[in-house]
Amino acid sequence: MLGVNFFRDVVRLQKKYRPKGVKVENNLQTNGTLLNDEWGKFLSKNNFMVGLSLDGPEMIHNTYRTNRSGRGTFKQTMKGVEILHKHKVNFATLTCVNNISGANPLEVYRFLRDVVRSPQMQFIPIVEPKSFRDTAPQYWPESEMMFQGMPETEPSHANSIVESWCVSPSQWGAFLCTIFDEWFDRDIGQVNVPYFEACLESWMGRVSRCVYSHQCVERAWQSNTMVMCLPAIITSTPSLSLAILTKRPWMNFSFQTFRRILGEPKKGHCQNSAESAITSLHALANVLKTAF
């Protein structure tokens, strides 16, 4: 890190030179190992949003998150977590899903939920071509381009084009779906997982995050009824859209109604496929459309 004083100067200059009526918001990405009370007070006072790199419980995190001497950084990162909570800093966990964490989805998710108490969980699949040290992504040769369904994208394949530490396509799908089952069963409206939120928004006709969209444009609602309900259904605030839906006093049905319509979720209903996780949210979106 550049140090607290550097960022104090950044904030001071922002306030001095920002145009009238312009609101400035700051984000900071860190592994948390150098956070202390001074940092916590500064981040809280200036409303920084902090992205915290944390890959799961100690054994999983320390597999690849090491310092220059090769030692794991888990304990230092968890001290950073304590600082963020102590000073009520708004933060999200960014979890790299590799061959190790990808094989332990519930251990990762429950740790972030129950121990870290992460307000928002972002999962990032690690897919690194073997040529990454020498070739930038936009200059990949055609022989190394990755496409859906290619057997060579499996790290275990004899002619794999990705590094051994990568998460495989099937493992990534199983990781998301296992977590989705747990989230669907007990955490809707309590835990913010952008992947699942974005799926629901997408199926309802709107994508708020470009990374989850086919193209980075604002999509219009096709149903006049849905246009009227848009402000109440989907918001750009950190609150979960599903939480908003289930708490609206004017709605004549509850989330339990959704469960009666969709059926009680069963263990493994995603069938280890990322597409199936989306399908579950698609069904929920259809219920919402019908209800409105």
PDB file of C-alpha atoms in Angstrom:
ATOM      1  CA  MET A   1       0.000   0.000   0.000  1.00  0.00           C
ATOM      2  CA  LEU A   2       1.035   3.613  -0.551  1.00  0.00           C
ATOM      3  CA  GLY A   3       0.133   4.562   2.997  1.00  0.00           C
ATOM      4  CA  VAL A   4      -2.718   6.426   4.661  1.00  0.00           C
ATOM      5  CA  ASN A   5      -1.228   9.857   4.038  1.00  0.00           C
ATOM      6  CA  PHE A   6      -1.243   9.313   0.276  1.00  0.00           C
ATOM      7  CA  PHE A   7      -4.960   8.565   0.349  1.00  0.00           C
ATOM      8  CA  ARG A   8      -5.621  11.487   2.645  1.00  0.00           C
ATOM      9  CA  ASP A   9      -4.115  13.694  -0.051  1.00  0.00           C
ATOM     10  CA  VAL A  10      -6.304  11.969  -2.654  1.00  0.00           C
ATOM     11  CA  VAL A  11      -9.463  12.708  -0.688  1.00  0.00           C
ATOM     12  CA  ARG A  12      -8.356  16.283  -0.004  1.00  0.00           C
ATOM     13  CA  LEU A  13      -7.722  16.940  -3.697  1.00  0.00           C
ATOM     14  CA  GLN A  14     -11.021  15.344  -4.651  1.00  0.00           C
ATOM     15  CA  LYS A  15     -12.905  17.704  -2.358  1.00  0.00           C
ATOM     16  CA  LYS A  16     -10.944  20.679  -3.618  1.00  0.00           C
ATOM     17  CA  TYR A  17     -11.341  20.103  -7.354  1.00  0.00           C
ATOM     18  CA  ARG A  18     -14.579  18.167  -7.810  1.00  0.00           C
ATOM     19  CA  PRO A  19     -17.182  20.076  -9.846  1.00  0.00           C
ATOM     20  CA  LYS A  20     -20.216  21.354  -8.017  1.00  0.00           C
ATOM     21  CA  GLY A  21     -22.920  18.710  -7.699  1.00  0.00           C
ATOM     22  CA  VAL A  22     -20.524  15.841  -8.408  1.00  0.00           C
ATOM     23  CA  LYS A  23     -20.374  13.011  -5.866  1.00  0.00           C
ATOM     24  CA  VAL A  24     -17.101  11.118  -5.575  1.00  0.00           C
ATOM     25  CA  GLU A  25     -17.033   7.544  -4.310  1.00  0.00           C
ATOM     26  CA  ASN A  26     -13.823   5.665  -3.577  1.00  0.00           C
ATOM     27  CA  ASN A  27     -13.068   1.955  -3.774  1.00  0.00           C
ATOM     28  CA  LEU A  28      -9.947   0.243  -2.500  1.00  0.00           C
ATOM     29  CA  GLN A  29      -8.735  -3.281  -3.232  1.00  0.00           C
ATOM     30  CA  THR A  30      -6.493  -4.941  -0.642  1.00  0.00           C
ATOM     31  CA  ASN A  31      -5.443  -8.277   0.812  1.00  0.00           C
ATOM     32  CA  GLY A  32      -5.989  -6.737   4.249  1.00  0.00           C
ATOM     33  CA  THR A  33      -2.598  -7.708   5.649  1.00  0.00           C
ATOM     34  CA  LEU A  34      -1.535  -4.108   6.421  1.00  0.00           C
ATOM     35  CA  LEU A  35      -4.831  -2.786   7.736  1.00  0.00           C
ATOM     36  CA  ASN A  36      -4.733  -1.275  11.213  1.00  0.00           C
ATOM     37  CA  ASP A  37      -6.846   1.086  13.321  1.00  0.00           C
ATOM     38  CA  GLU A  38      -5.503   4.142  11.519  1.00  0.00           C
ATOM     39  CA  TRP A  39      -6.589   2.676   8.206  1.00  0.00           C
ATOM     40  CA  GLY A  40      -9.929   1.603   9.638  1.00  0.00           C
ATOM     41  CA  LYS A  41     -10.732   5.096  10.925  1.00  0.00           C
ATOM     42  CA  PHE A  42      -9.740   6.685   7.615  1.00  0.00           C
ATOM     43  CA  LEU A  43     -11.727   4.265   5.451  1.00  0.00           C
ATOM     44  CA  SER A  44     -14.808   4.584   7.638  1.00  0.00           C
ATOM     45  CA  LYS A  45     -14.658   8.376   7.901  1.00  0.00           C
ATOM     46  CA  ASN A  46     -14.359   8.779   4.126  1.00  0.00           C
ATOM     47  CA  ASN A  47     -16.896   6.082   3.191  1.00  0.00           C
ATOM     48  CA  PHE A  48     -14.497   3.915   1.214  1.00  0.00           C
ATOM     49  CA  MET A  49     -15.783   0.670  -0.263  1.00  0.00           C
ATOM     50  CA  VAL A  50     -13.115  -1.984   0.325  1.00  0.00           C
ATOM     51  CA  GLY A  51     -12.609  -5.122  -1.716  1.00  0.00           C
ATOM     52  CA  LEU A  52     -10.901  -7.735   0.463  1.00  0.00           C
ATOM     53  CA  SER A  53      -9.076 -10.632  -1.184  1.00  0.00           C
ATOM     54  CA  LEU A  54      -9.850 -13.747   0.841  1.00  0.00           C
ATOM     55  CA  ASP A  55     -10.058 -17.222  -0.653  1.00  0.00           C
ATOM     56  CA  GLY A  56     -11.612 -19.186   2.205  1.00  0.00           C
ATOM     57  CA  PRO A  57     -10.534 -20.962   5.413  1.00  0.00           C
ATOM     58  CA  GLU A  58      -6.857 -20.975   6.363  1.00  0.00           C
ATOM     59  CA  MET A  59      -5.754 -24.102   4.524  1.00  0.00           C
ATOM     60  CA  ILE A  60      -7.492 -23.061   1.300  1.00  0.00           C
ATOM     61  CA  HIS A  61      -6.446 -19.403   1.495  1.00  0.00           C
ATOM     62  CA  ASN A  62      -2.804 -20.158   2.248  1.00  0.00           C
ATOM     63  CA  THR A  63      -2.420 -22.542  -0.682  1.00  0.00           C
ATOM     64  CA  TYR A  64      -1.723 -19.658  -3.060  1.00  0.00           C
ATOM     65  CA  ARG A  65      -1.946 -16.496  -0.894  1.00  0.00           C
ATOM     66  CA  THR A  66       1.622 -16.345   0.402  1.00  0.00           C
ATOM     67  CA  ASN A  67       4.059 -13.556   1.181  1.00  0.00           C
ATOM     68  CA  ARG A  68       7.574 -13.148  -0.217  1.00  0.00           C
ATOM     69  CA  SER A  69       8.949 -15.715   2.190  1.00  0.00           C
ATOM     70  CA  GLY A  70       6.365 -18.255   1.068  1.00  0.00           C
ATOM     71  CA  ARG A  71       4.297 -18.145   4.240  1.00  0.00           C
ATOM     72  CA  GLY A  72       0.518 -17.987   4.208  1.00  0.00           C
ATOM     73  CA  THR A  73      -1.183 -14.629   4.792  1.00  0.00           C
ATOM     74  CA  PHE A  74      -4.429 -15.903   6.320  1.00  0.00           C
ATOM     75  CA  LYS A  75      -3.858 -14.699   9.886  1.00  0.00           C
ATOM     76  CA  GLN A  76      -2.853 -11.211   8.765  1.00  0.00           C
ATOM     77  CA  THR A  77      -5.844 -10.989   6.437  1.00  0.00           C
ATOM     78  CA  MET A  78      -8.216 -12.021   9.229  1.00  0.00           C
ATOM     79  CA  LYS A  79      -6.794  -9.247  11.414  1.00  0.00           C
ATOM     80  CA  GLY A  80      -7.747  -6.946   8.554  1.00  0.00           C
ATOM     81  CA  VAL A  81     -11.285  -8.361   8.657  1.00  0.00           C
ATOM     82  CA  GLU A  82     -11.469  -7.501  12.350  1.00  0.00           C
ATOM     83  CA  ILE A  83     -10.400  -3.920  11.594  1.00  0.00           C
ATOM     84  CA  LEU A  84     -13.074  -3.527   8.916  1.00  0.00           C
ATOM     85  CA  HIS A  85     -15.813  -4.747  11.254  1.00  0.00           C
ATOM     86  CA  LYS A  86     -14.521  -2.748  14.196  1.00  0.00           C
ATOM     87  CA  HIS A  87     -14.701   0.526  12.253  1.00  0.00           C
ATOM     88  CA  LYS A  88     -17.839  -0.417  10.306  1.00  0.00           C
ATOM     89  CA  VAL A  89     -16.152  -0.139   6.919  1.00  0.00           C
ATOM     90  CA  ASN A  90     -18.267  -1.188   3.940  1.00  0.00           C
ATOM     91  CA  PHE A  91     -16.495  -4.114   2.274  1.00  0.00           C
ATOM     92  CA  ALA A  92     -16.929  -7.077  -0.044  1.00  0.00           C
ATOM     93  CA  THR A  93     -14.890 -10.261  -0.186  1.00  0.00           C
ATOM     94  CA  LEU A  94     -13.272 -11.190  -3.485  1.00  0.00           C
ATOM     95  CA  THR A  95     -12.606 -14.916  -3.606  1.00  0.00           C
ATOM     96  CA  CYS A  96     -10.465 -16.500  -6.299  1.00  0.00           C
ATOM     97  CA  VAL A  97     -11.869 -19.887  -7.269  1.00  0.00           C
ATOM     98  CA  ASN A  98      -8.992 -22.168  -8.228  1.00  0.00           C
ATOM     99  CA  ASN A  99      -8.492 -25.925  -8.307  1.00  0.00           C
ATOM    100  CA  ILE A 100      -8.413 -26.077  -4.487  1.00  0.00           C
ATOM    101  CA  SER A 101     -11.192 -23.691  -3.466  1.00  0.00           C
ATOM    102  CA  GLY A 102     -13.275 -24.907  -6.404  1.00  0.00           C
ATOM    103  CA  ALA A 103     -13.351 -28.366  -4.838  1.00  0.00           C
ATOM    104  CA  ASN A 104     -14.625 -27.011  -1.497  1.00  0.00           C
ATOM    105  CA  PRO A 105     -17.590 -24.717  -2.255  1.00  0.00           C
ATOM    106  CA  LEU A 106     -19.513 -25.118   1.014  1.00  0.00           C
ATOM    107  CA  GLU A 107     -16.399 -24.735   3.143  1.00  0.00           C
ATOM    108  CA  VAL A 108     -15.616 -21.479   1.342  1.00  0.00           C
ATOM    109  CA  TYR A 109     -19.162 -20.120   1.383  1.00  0.00           C
ATOM    110  CA  ARG A 110     -19.945 -20.982   4.998  1.00  0.00           C
ATOM    111  CA  PHE A 111     -16.629 -19.560   6.149  1.00  0.00           C
ATOM    112  CA  LEU A 112     -17.297 -16.254   4.367  1.00  0.00           C
ATOM    113  CA  ARG A 113     -20.865 -16.185   5.680  1.00  0.00           C
ATOM    114  CA  ASP A 114     -20.400 -17.346   9.266  1.00  0.00           C
ATOM    115  CA  VAL A 115     -16.843 -16.391  10.203  1.00  0.00           C
ATOM    116  CA  VAL A 116     -15.984 -13.396   8.015  1.00  0.00           C
ATOM    117  CA  ARG A 117     -19.609 -12.189   7.924  1.00  0.00           C
ATOM    118  CA  SER A 118     -19.026 -10.882   4.423  1.00  0.00           C
ATOM    119  CA  PRO A 119     -21.641  -8.294   3.362  1.00  0.00           C
ATOM    120  CA  GLN A 120     -21.088  -9.251  -0.283  1.00  0.00           C
ATOM    121  CA  MET A 121     -19.358 -12.270  -1.828  1.00  0.00           C
ATOM    122  CA  GLN A 122     -17.733 -12.007  -5.226  1.00  0.00           C
ATOM    123  CA  PHE A 123     -16.358 -15.180  -6.768  1.00  0.00           C
ATOM    124  CA  ILE A 124     -13.715 -14.960  -9.495  1.00  0.00           C
ATOM    125  CA  PRO A 125     -12.881 -18.057 -11.576  1.00  0.00           C
ATOM    126  CA  ILE A 126      -9.140 -18.414 -12.128  1.00  0.00           C
ATOM    127  CA  VAL A 127      -8.551 -19.478 -15.738  1.00  0.00           C
ATOM    128  CA  GLU A 128      -4.983 -18.793 -16.828  1.00  0.00           C
ATOM    129  CA  PRO A 129      -3.656 -19.978 -20.211  1.00  0.00           C
ATOM    130  CA  LYS A 130      -0.196 -21.494 -20.106  1.00  0.00           C
ATOM    131  CA  SER A 131       1.071 -18.717 -22.366  1.00  0.00           C
ATOM    132  CA  PHE A 132       0.054 -15.908 -19.960  1.00  0.00           C
ATOM    133  CA  ARG A 133       3.656 -15.106 -19.048  1.00  0.00           C
ATOM    134  CA  ASP A 134       4.513 -14.228 -22.628  1.00  0.00           C
ATOM    135  CA  THR A 135       1.242 -13.370 -24.394  1.00  0.00           C
ATOM    136  CA  ALA A 136      -1.428 -10.813 -23.532  1.00  0.00           C
ATOM    137  CA  PRO A 137      -5.048 -12.099 -23.807  1.00  0.00           C
ATOM    138  CA  GLN A 138      -5.875 -10.016 -26.873  1.00  0.00           C
ATOM    139  CA  TYR A 139      -2.886 -11.548 -28.688  1.00  0.00           C
ATOM    140  CA  TRP A 140      -3.603 -15.203 -28.067  1.00  0.00           C
ATOM    141  CA  PRO A 141      -2.909 -17.405 -31.093  1.00  0.00           C
ATOM    142  CA  GLU A 142      -5.970 -19.169 -32.444  1.00  0.00           C
ATOM    143  CA  SER A 143      -4.667 -22.497 -31.162  1.00  0.00           C
ATOM    144  CA  GLU A 144      -4.858 -21.183 -27.593  1.00  0.00           C
ATOM    145  CA  MET A 145      -8.277 -19.519 -27.755  1.00  0.00           C
ATOM    146  CA  MET A 146     -10.663 -20.978 -25.193  1.00  0.00           C
ATOM    147  CA  PHE A 147     -14.229 -21.878 -26.119  1.00  0.00           C
ATOM    148  CA  GLN A 148     -17.059 -23.439 -24.163  1.00  0.00           C
ATOM    149  CA  GLY A 149     -16.964 -27.225 -24.282  1.00  0.00           C
ATOM    150  CA  MET A 150     -13.294 -27.547 -25.199  1.00  0.00           C
ATOM    151  CA  PRO A 151     -11.789 -30.566 -23.393  1.00  0.00           C
ATOM    152  CA  GLU A 152      -8.427 -28.773 -23.379  1.00  0.00           C
ATOM    153  CA  THR A 153      -9.787 -26.251 -20.871  1.00  0.00           C
ATOM    154  CA  GLU A 154      -9.706 -28.987 -18.220  1.00  0.00           C
ATOM    155  CA  PRO A 155      -6.451 -28.593 -16.254  1.00  0.00           C
ATOM    156  CA  SER A 156      -6.187 -32.402 -16.028  1.00  0.00           C
ATOM    157  CA  HIS A 157      -6.373 -32.895 -19.815  1.00  0.00           C
ATOM    158  CA  ALA A 158      -3.202 -34.259 -21.430  1.00  0.00           C
ATOM    159  CA  ASN A 159      -3.146 -31.308 -23.842  1.00  0.00           C
ATOM    160  CA  SER A 160      -4.563 -28.721 -21.459  1.00  0.00           C
ATOM    161  CA  ILE A 161      -4.046 -25.106 -22.491  1.00  0.00           C
ATOM    162  CA  VAL A 162      -4.512 -23.783 -18.940  1.00  0.00           C
ATOM    163  CA  GLU A 163      -2.354 -23.911 -15.837  1.00  0.00           C
ATOM    164  CA  SER A 164      -2.770 -26.704 -13.285  1.00  0.00           C
ATOM    165  CA  TRP A 165      -4.041 -24.330 -10.573  1.00  0.00           C
ATOM    166  CA  CYS A 166      -7.053 -23.253 -12.647  1.00  0.00           C
ATOM    167  CA  VAL A 167     -10.647 -24.147 -11.910  1.00  0.00           C
ATOM    168  CA  SER A 168     -12.104 -26.415 -14.573  1.00  0.00           C
ATOM    169  CA  PRO A 169     -15.404 -25.564 -16.340  1.00  0.00           C
ATOM    170  CA  SER A 170     -17.250 -28.446 -14.657  1.00  0.00           C
ATOM    171  CA  GLN A 171     -15.725 -27.605 -11.279  1.00  0.00           C
ATOM    172  CA  TRP A 172     -16.725 -23.936 -11.624  1.00  0.00           C
ATOM    173  CA  GLY A 173     -20.295 -24.931 -12.463  1.00  0.00           C
ATOM    174  CA  ALA A 174     -20.440 -27.337  -9.509  1.00  0.00           C
ATOM    175  CA  PHE A 175     -18.967 -24.667  -7.226  1.00  0.00           C
ATOM    176  CA  LEU A 176     -21.635 -22.106  -8.136  1.00  0.00           C
ATOM    177  CA  CYS A 177     -24.500 -24.572  -7.990  1.00  0.00           C
ATOM    178  CA  THR A 178     -23.517 -26.052  -4.638  1.00  0.00           C
ATOM    179  CA  ILE A 179     -23.349 -22.575  -3.148  1.00  0.00           C
ATOM    180  CA  PHE A 180     -26.593 -21.644  -4.901  1.00  0.00           C
ATOM    181  CA  ASP A 181     -28.382 -24.564  -3.217  1.00  0.00           C
ATOM    182  CA  GLU A 182     -27.179 -23.423   0.198  1.00  0.00           C
ATOM    183  CA  TRP A 183     -28.012 -19.784  -0.529  1.00  0.00           C
ATOM    184  CA  PHE A 184     -31.448 -20.669  -1.911  1.00  0.00           C
ATOM    185  CA  ASP A 185     -32.293 -22.846   1.074  1.00  0.00           C
ATOM    186  CA  ARG A 186     -31.395 -20.417   3.843  1.00  0.00           C
ATOM    187  CA  ASP A 187     -29.751 -17.144   2.781  1.00  0.00           C
ATOM    188  CA  ILE A 188     -31.950 -15.347   0.229  1.00  0.00           C
ATOM    189  CA  GLY A 189     -32.353 -11.783   1.402  1.00  0.00           C
ATOM    190  CA  GLN A 190     -29.503 -12.185   3.889  1.00  0.00           C
ATOM    191  CA  VAL A 191     -26.393 -12.800   1.804  1.00  0.00           C
ATOM    192  CA  ASN A 192     -25.480 -10.811  -1.297  1.00  0.00           C
ATOM    193  CA  VAL A 193     -23.931 -12.942  -4.050  1.00  0.00           C
ATOM    194  CA  PRO A 194     -23.768 -10.739  -7.186  1.00  0.00           C
ATOM    195  CA  TYR A 195     -23.766 -13.751  -9.543  1.00  0.00           C
ATOM    196  CA  PHE A 196     -27.194 -14.844  -8.324  1.00  0.00           C
ATOM    197  CA  GLU A 197     -28.577 -11.311  -8.100  1.00  0.00           C
ATOM    198  CA  ALA A 198     -27.462 -10.564 -11.643  1.00  0.00           C
ATOM    199  CA  CYS A 199     -29.096 -13.745 -12.952  1.00  0.00           C
ATOM    200  CA  LEU A 200     -32.442 -12.708 -11.520  1.00  0.00           C
ATOM    201  CA  GLU A 201     -32.120  -9.168 -12.849  1.00  0.00           C
ATOM    202  CA  SER A 202     -31.153 -10.471 -16.279  1.00  0.00           C
ATOM    203  CA  TRP A 203     -34.120 -12.831 -16.544  1.00  0.00           C
ATOM    204  CA  MET A 204     -36.418 -10.020 -15.449  1.00  0.00           C
ATOM    205  CA  GLY A 205     -35.197  -7.865 -18.317  1.00  0.00           C
ATOM    206  CA  ARG A 206     -32.526  -5.703 -16.813  1.00  0.00           C
ATOM    207  CA  VAL A 207     -28.797  -6.138 -16.280  1.00  0.00           C
ATOM    208  CA  SER A 208     -27.199  -3.656 -13.921  1.00  0.00           C
ATOM    209  CA  ARG A 209     -23.656  -4.959 -14.292  1.00  0.00           C
ATOM    210  CA  CYS A 210     -21.971  -4.961 -17.692  1.00  0.00           C
ATOM    211  CA  VAL A 211     -19.837  -7.985 -16.860  1.00  0.00           C
ATOM    212  CA  TYR A 212     -22.968 -10.174 -16.713  1.00  0.00           C
ATOM    213  CA  SER A 213     -24.493  -8.807 -19.920  1.00  0.00           C
ATOM    214  CA  HIS A 214     -24.071  -9.706 -23.568  1.00  0.00           C
ATOM    215  CA  GLN A 215     -23.559  -6.023 -24.257  1.00  0.00           C
ATOM    216  CA  CYS A 216     -22.994  -3.069 -21.989  1.00  0.00           C
ATOM    217  CA  VAL A 217     -26.224  -1.169 -22.602  1.00  0.00           C
ATOM    218  CA  GLU A 218     -29.288  -0.394 -20.519  1.00  0.00           C
ATOM    219  CA  ARG A 219     -32.146  -2.726 -21.440  1.00  0.00           C
ATOM    220  CA  ALA A 220     -35.694  -1.499 -21.610  1.00  0.00           C
ATOM    221  CA  TRP A 221     -38.593  -3.363 -20.027  1.00  0.00           C
ATOM    222  CA  GLN A 222     -41.029  -4.709 -22.586  1.00  0.00           C
ATOM    223  CA  SER A 223     -43.984  -4.974 -20.269  1.00  0.00           C
ATOM    224  CA  ASN A 224     -45.776  -1.772 -19.298  1.00  0.00           C
ATOM    225  CA  THR A 225     -46.779  -3.378 -16.034  1.00  0.00           C
ATOM    226  CA  MET A 226     -43.192  -4.199 -15.222  1.00  0.00           C
ATOM    227  CA  VAL A 227     -42.082  -0.658 -16.058  1.00  0.00           C
ATOM    228  CA  MET A 228     -44.427   0.622 -13.359  1.00  0.00           C
ATOM    229  CA  CYS A 229     -42.973  -1.831 -10.864  1.00  0.00           C
ATOM    230  CA  LEU A 230     -39.337  -1.264 -11.813  1.00  0.00           C
ATOM    231  CA  PRO A 231     -38.410   1.209  -9.036  1.00  0.00           C
ATOM    232  CA  ALA A 232     -39.749  -1.158  -6.385  1.00  0.00           C
ATOM    233  CA  ILE A 233     -38.319  -4.351  -7.839  1.00  0.00           C
ATOM    234  CA  ILE A 234     -34.773  -3.595  -8.877  1.00  0.00           C
ATOM    235  CA  THR A 235     -32.580  -0.961  -7.300  1.00  0.00           C
ATOM    236  CA  SER A 236     -28.928  -0.042  -7.607  1.00  0.00           C
ATOM    237  CA  THR A 237     -28.414  -0.018  -3.853  1.00  0.00           C
ATOM    238  CA  PRO A 238     -26.415  -2.715  -2.051  1.00  0.00           C
ATOM    239  CA  SER A 239     -29.680  -4.182  -0.752  1.00  0.00           C
ATOM    240  CA  LEU A 240     -30.680  -7.449  -2.307  1.00  0.00           C
ATOM    241  CA  SER A 241     -33.445  -7.118  -4.843  1.00  0.00           C
ATOM    242  CA  LEU A 242     -34.951 -10.338  -3.484  1.00  0.00           C
ATOM    243  CA  ALA A 243     -34.922  -8.898   0.013  1.00  0.00           C
ATOM    244  CA  ILE A 244     -36.804  -5.865  -1.260  1.00  0.00           C
ATOM    245  CA  LEU A 245     -39.310  -8.078  -2.997  1.00  0.00           C
ATOM    246  CA  THR A 246     -40.077 -10.144   0.078  1.00  0.00           C
ATOM    247  CA  LYS A 247     -40.447  -7.119   2.342  1.00  0.00           C
ATOM    248  CA  ARG A 248     -42.799  -4.976   0.209  1.00  0.00           C
ATOM    249  CA  PRO A 249     -45.940  -4.359   2.323  1.00  0.00           C
ATOM    250  CA  TRP A 250     -48.188  -3.941  -0.719  1.00  0.00           C
ATOM    251  CA  MET A 251     -47.406  -7.382  -2.093  1.00  0.00           C
ATOM    252  CA  ASN A 252     -50.177  -9.923  -1.557  1.00  0.00           C
ATOM    253  CA  PHE A 253     -47.817 -12.879  -1.552  1.00  0.00           C
ATOM    254  CA  SER A 254     -44.666 -13.758   0.322  1.00  0.00           C
ATOM    255  CA  PHE A 255     -41.524 -15.704  -0.332  1.00  0.00           C
ATOM    256  CA  GLN A 256     -43.286 -18.747   1.097  1.00  0.00           C
ATOM    257  CA  THR A 257     -45.673 -18.406  -1.846  1.00  0.00           C
ATOM    258  CA  PHE A 258     -42.676 -18.646  -4.157  1.00  0.00           C
ATOM    259  CA  ARG A 259     -41.652 -21.855  -2.436  1.00  0.00           C
ATOM    260  CA  ARG A 260     -45.147 -23.326  -2.791  1.00  0.00           C
ATOM    261  CA  ILE A 261     -45.185 -22.472  -6.497  1.00  0.00           C
ATOM    262  CA  LEU A 262     -41.625 -23.568  -7.246  1.00  0.00           C
ATOM    263  CA  GLY A 263     -41.609 -26.501  -4.847  1.00  0.00           C
ATOM    264  CA  GLU A 264     -39.296 -26.992  -1.925  1.00  0.00           C
ATOM    265  CA  PRO A 265     -35.656 -26.910  -3.055  1.00  0.00           C
ATOM    266  CA  LYS A 266     -33.959 -30.267  -2.923  1.00  0.00           C
ATOM    267  CA  LYS A 267     -30.332 -30.990  -2.304  1.00  0.00           C
ATOM    268  CA  GLY A 268     -28.375 -30.992  -5.528  1.00  0.00           C
ATOM    269  CA  HIS A 269     -31.208 -29.586  -7.646  1.00  0.00           C
ATOM    270  CA  CYS A 270     -28.671 -27.671  -9.728  1.00  0.00           C
ATOM    271  CA  GLN A 271     -27.292 -30.929 -11.120  1.00  0.00           C
ATOM    272  CA  ASN A 272     -23.758 -29.513 -11.063  1.00  0.00           C
ATOM    273  CA  SER A 273     -24.426 -27.134 -13.925  1.00  0.00           C
ATOM    274  CA  ALA A 274     -24.126 -23.349 -13.870  1.00  0.00           C
ATOM    275  CA  GLU A 275     -26.947 -23.167 -16.409  1.00  0.00           C
ATOM    276  CA  SER A 276     -29.263 -24.965 -13.983  1.00  0.00           C
ATOM    277  CA  ALA A 277     -28.586 -22.377 -11.294  1.00  0.00           C
ATOM    278  CA  ILE A 278     -29.708 -19.705 -13.712  1.00  0.00           C
ATOM    279  CA  THR A 279     -32.754 -21.774 -14.620  1.00  0.00           C
ATOM    280  CA  SER A 280     -33.892 -21.778 -10.980  1.00  0.00           C
ATOM    281  CA  LEU A 281     -33.784 -17.996 -10.889  1.00  0.00           C
ATOM    282  CA  HIS A 282     -35.486 -17.902 -14.287  1.00  0.00           C
ATOM    283  CA  ALA A 283     -38.405 -19.807 -12.802  1.00  0.00           C
ATOM    284  CA  LEU A 284     -38.592 -17.365  -9.915  1.00  0.00           C
ATOM    285  CA  ALA A 285     -38.540 -14.442 -12.338  1.00  0.00           C
ATOM    286  CA  ASN A 286     -41.461 -15.954 -14.251  1.00  0.00           C
ATOM    287  CA  VAL A 287     -43.453 -16.177 -11.023  1.00  0.00           C
ATOM    288  CA  LEU A 288     -42.771 -12.515 -10.380  1.00  0.00           C
ATOM    289  CA  LYS A 289     -43.849 -11.517 -13.880  1.00  0.00           C
ATOM    290  CA  THR A 290     -47.069 -13.496 -13.546  1.00  0.00           C
ATOM    291  CA  ALA A 291     -47.791 -12.014 -10.137  1.00  0.00           C
ATOM    292  CA  PHE A 292     -47.393  -8.469 -11.323  1.00  0.00           C
TER     293      PHE A 292
END
